[in-house]
Short mmCIF file of C-alpha atoms in Angstrom, two decimals:
data_model
loop_
_atom_site.label_atom_id
_atom_site.label_comp_id
_atom_site.label_asym_id
_atom_site.label_seq_id
_atom_site.Cartn_x
_atom_site.Cartn_y
_atom_site.Cartn_z
CA PHE Q 1 89.74 123.21 104.89
CA SER Q 2 91.07 122.12 108.26
CA PRO Q 3 88.87 119.41 109.81
CA ALA Q 4 90.67 119.86 113.14
CA ASP Q 5 89.13 123.29 113.72
CA ASN Q 6 86.51 123.52 110.92
CA THR Q 7 88.16 126.51 109.26
CA VAL Q 8 88.73 127.44 105.65
CA ASP Q 9 91.84 129.42 104.77
CA PRO Q 10 91.53 131.28 101.44
CA LEU Q 11 94.66 130.99 99.29
CA ALA Q 12 96.41 133.95 97.69
CA ILE Q 13 95.95 132.52 94.20
CA SER Q 14 93.14 132.33 91.68
CA LEU Q 15 92.34 130.11 88.72
CA PRO Q 16 93.10 131.27 85.16
CA THR Q 17 89.36 131.59 84.49
CA VAL Q 18 86.02 131.50 86.27
CA LEU Q 19 85.31 127.82 86.80
CA ASP Q 20 82.06 126.03 87.55
CA GLN Q 21 80.98 122.38 87.23
CA ALA Q 22 84.53 121.04 86.84
CA SER Q 23 85.84 117.65 87.95
CA ALA Q 24 89.05 117.12 89.92
CA VAL Q 25 91.38 114.42 91.25
CA TRP Q 26 94.28 114.31 93.68
CA ASP Q 27 97.55 112.85 92.36
CA THR Q 28 98.80 110.85 95.36
CA VAL Q 29 102.26 110.39 93.84
CA ASN Q 30 103.11 114.04 93.14
CA ASN Q 31 100.74 115.66 95.66
CA VAL Q 32 99.04 117.92 93.12
CA ALA Q 33 95.46 118.33 91.94
CA PHE Q 34 94.26 118.12 88.37
CA VAL Q 35 91.04 119.95 87.41
CA PHE Q 36 89.22 118.89 84.25
CA GLY Q 37 86.97 121.03 82.06
CA GLY Q 38 84.11 123.03 83.54
CA TYR Q 39 81.98 125.98 82.57
CA ASP Q 40 82.90 129.68 82.76
CA GLY Q 41 79.36 131.07 82.54
CA ALA Q 42 79.47 131.37 78.74
CA SER Q 43 81.43 128.40 77.37
CA TYR Q 44 82.15 124.78 78.17
CA LEU Q 45 85.86 124.32 78.84
CA ASP Q 46 88.38 121.70 77.75
CA GLY Q 47 91.40 122.70 79.81
CA ILE Q 48 93.27 120.60 82.35
CA ILE Q 49 94.65 122.66 85.22
CA LYS Q 50 97.39 121.44 87.54
CA PHE Q 51 97.40 122.93 91.05
CA ASN Q 52 100.33 122.57 93.42
CA PRO Q 53 99.29 123.57 96.95
CA ASN Q 54 102.89 123.67 98.20
CA SER Q 55 104.00 126.34 95.75
CA LEU Q 56 100.51 127.80 95.21
CA ALA Q 57 101.12 127.41 91.49
CA GLU Q 58 98.42 126.69 88.94
CA THR Q 59 99.23 125.76 85.37
CA LEU Q 60 96.98 125.24 82.37
CA LEU Q 61 98.44 122.05 80.90
CA ILE Q 62 96.64 120.58 77.90
CA LYS Q 63 93.11 120.10 76.61
CA LEU Q 64 90.57 117.33 76.89
CA PRO Q 65 89.48 115.82 73.55
CA THR Q 66 86.19 117.77 73.84
CA PRO Q 67 84.96 120.56 76.13
CA ARG Q 68 82.77 119.37 79.02
CA ALA Q 69 81.33 120.24 82.38
CA ARG Q 70 79.63 118.08 85.02
CA ALA Q 71 81.92 115.09 84.34
CA VAL Q 72 83.21 112.86 87.12
CA SER Q 73 86.78 111.66 87.54
CA VAL Q 74 88.82 109.18 89.56
CA TRP Q 75 92.54 108.74 90.21
CA ASP Q 76 94.30 105.39 89.72
CA PRO Q 77 97.31 105.70 92.08
CA ASP Q 78 99.03 102.52 90.82
CA ASN Q 79 99.29 103.78 87.24
CA ASN Q 80 99.39 107.53 87.96
CA VAL Q 81 96.43 108.21 85.66
CA ALA Q 82 92.99 109.76 85.92
CA TYR Q 83 89.83 108.63 84.18
CA ILE Q 84 87.22 111.23 83.28
CA PHE Q 85 83.71 109.88 82.69
CA GLY Q 86 80.98 111.55 80.65
CA GLY Q 87 79.94 115.15 81.11
CA PHE Q 88 77.76 117.67 79.33
CA ASN Q 89 78.33 120.18 76.53
CA SER Q 90 75.65 122.43 75.00
CA GLY Q 91 72.82 119.90 75.09
CA THR Q 92 75.01 116.86 74.46
CA TYR Q 93 75.27 114.11 77.08
CA ILE Q 94 78.80 112.75 76.71
CA ASP Q 95 79.46 108.98 76.88
CA GLU Q 96 83.22 109.26 76.44
CA ILE Q 97 85.85 107.96 78.87
CA VAL Q 98 89.12 109.91 78.78
CA LYS Q 99 92.40 108.73 80.26
CA PHE Q 100 94.72 111.47 81.55
CA ILE Q 101 98.31 110.29 81.99
CA GLY Q 102 99.88 112.32 84.78
CA GLU Q 103 103.52 111.60 83.95
CA SER Q 104 103.37 112.61 80.28
CA GLN Q 105 100.48 115.07 80.80
CA SER Q 106 98.63 113.62 77.84
CA THR Q 107 95.07 112.46 77.18
CA LEU Q 108 93.57 109.53 75.35
CA ALA Q 109 89.89 109.08 74.47
CA LEU Q 110 89.30 105.38 75.11
CA SER Q 111 87.52 103.10 72.64
CA VAL Q 112 85.18 101.88 75.40
CA HIS Q 113 82.26 104.22 76.19
CA LEU Q 114 79.64 104.58 78.89
CA PRO Q 115 76.40 102.78 77.92
CA THR Q 116 74.65 106.18 77.77
CA GLY Q 117 75.83 109.76 77.85
CA ARG Q 118 75.60 111.09 81.40
CA TYR Q 119 76.64 113.80 83.82
CA PHE Q 120 76.34 114.63 87.54
CA CYS Q 121 77.44 111.08 88.40
CA ALA Q 122 79.46 109.94 91.38
CA ALA Q 123 82.51 107.71 91.04
CA VAL Q 124 85.16 106.03 93.17
CA TRP Q 125 88.37 104.14 92.51
CA ASP Q 126 88.64 100.65 94.06
CA THR Q 127 92.33 100.22 94.96
CA VAL Q 128 91.89 96.50 95.74
CA ASN Q 129 90.14 95.44 92.50
CA LYS Q 130 91.79 98.15 90.35
CA CYS Q 131 88.57 99.42 88.85
CA ALA Q 132 86.19 102.37 89.02
CA TYR Q 133 82.53 102.37 89.96
CA ILE Q 134 80.27 105.02 88.45
CA PHE Q 135 76.95 105.69 90.17
CA GLY Q 136 73.80 107.05 88.52
CA GLY Q 137 73.78 110.58 87.16
CA LEU Q 138 71.55 112.22 84.58
CA GLY Q 139 71.22 110.94 81.05
CA GLY Q 140 68.97 112.74 78.57
CA GLY Q 141 67.59 114.74 81.48
CA VAL Q 142 66.43 111.53 83.20
CA PRO Q 143 67.85 110.42 86.57
CA LEU Q 144 69.81 107.16 86.28
CA ASN Q 145 70.05 104.55 89.02
CA ASP Q 146 72.55 102.18 87.46
CA ILE Q 147 75.96 101.20 88.82
CA LEU Q 148 78.74 100.76 86.27
CA LYS Q 149 82.08 99.00 86.75
CA PHE Q 150 84.98 100.23 84.61
CA ASN Q 151 87.93 97.86 84.30
CA PRO Q 152 90.78 99.69 82.54
CA THR Q 153 92.98 96.57 82.33
CA GLN Q 154 90.34 94.72 80.32
CA GLY Q 155 89.03 97.89 78.65
CA THR Q 156 85.46 97.08 79.68
CA ILE Q 157 82.52 98.80 81.28
CA THR Q 158 79.83 96.61 82.82
CA LYS Q 159 76.40 97.53 84.09
CA LEU Q 160 76.01 95.71 87.40
CA SER Q 161 72.83 93.78 88.17
CA SER Q 162 72.25 95.84 91.31
CA SER Q 163 71.08 99.43 91.06
CA LEU Q 164 70.86 102.43 93.35
CA PRO Q 165 67.87 102.45 95.72
CA SER Q 166 65.34 105.22 95.36
CA GLY Q 167 64.86 107.83 98.06
#
């Protein structure tokens, strides 16, 4: 997408599979995208795809610890890692936090978990405080209005006292 002229230029490349409900981050160090999990219309996926827009190359790298769709992810540019939060798989609301290490292209399921399994959240990385904020989502089919703070240095997740407004 070009914001200068509001145009979309289709690329002459396609993904290795049909992909819906995936999560993605932009690696600011290597200028590539990583796409996590998703759904292909029949199965929940566990693949991690690397996309290089300069060479138009896509590569299926490794697998997440468990298949998932509807997760949310953030990129930590200081440590060159992504964090993937929650997701959904065949009726299961996932509370897992997965660390994807860009340099070694490996994953690690962290010992800290979300307070409840959830999907369809929003998340951002705070470059000043070196933490992620996870906003709401669905848990057990119920809309959530909590705000979570994930501190990877301390290995903690904290539910903040403030919550999302309704409306």
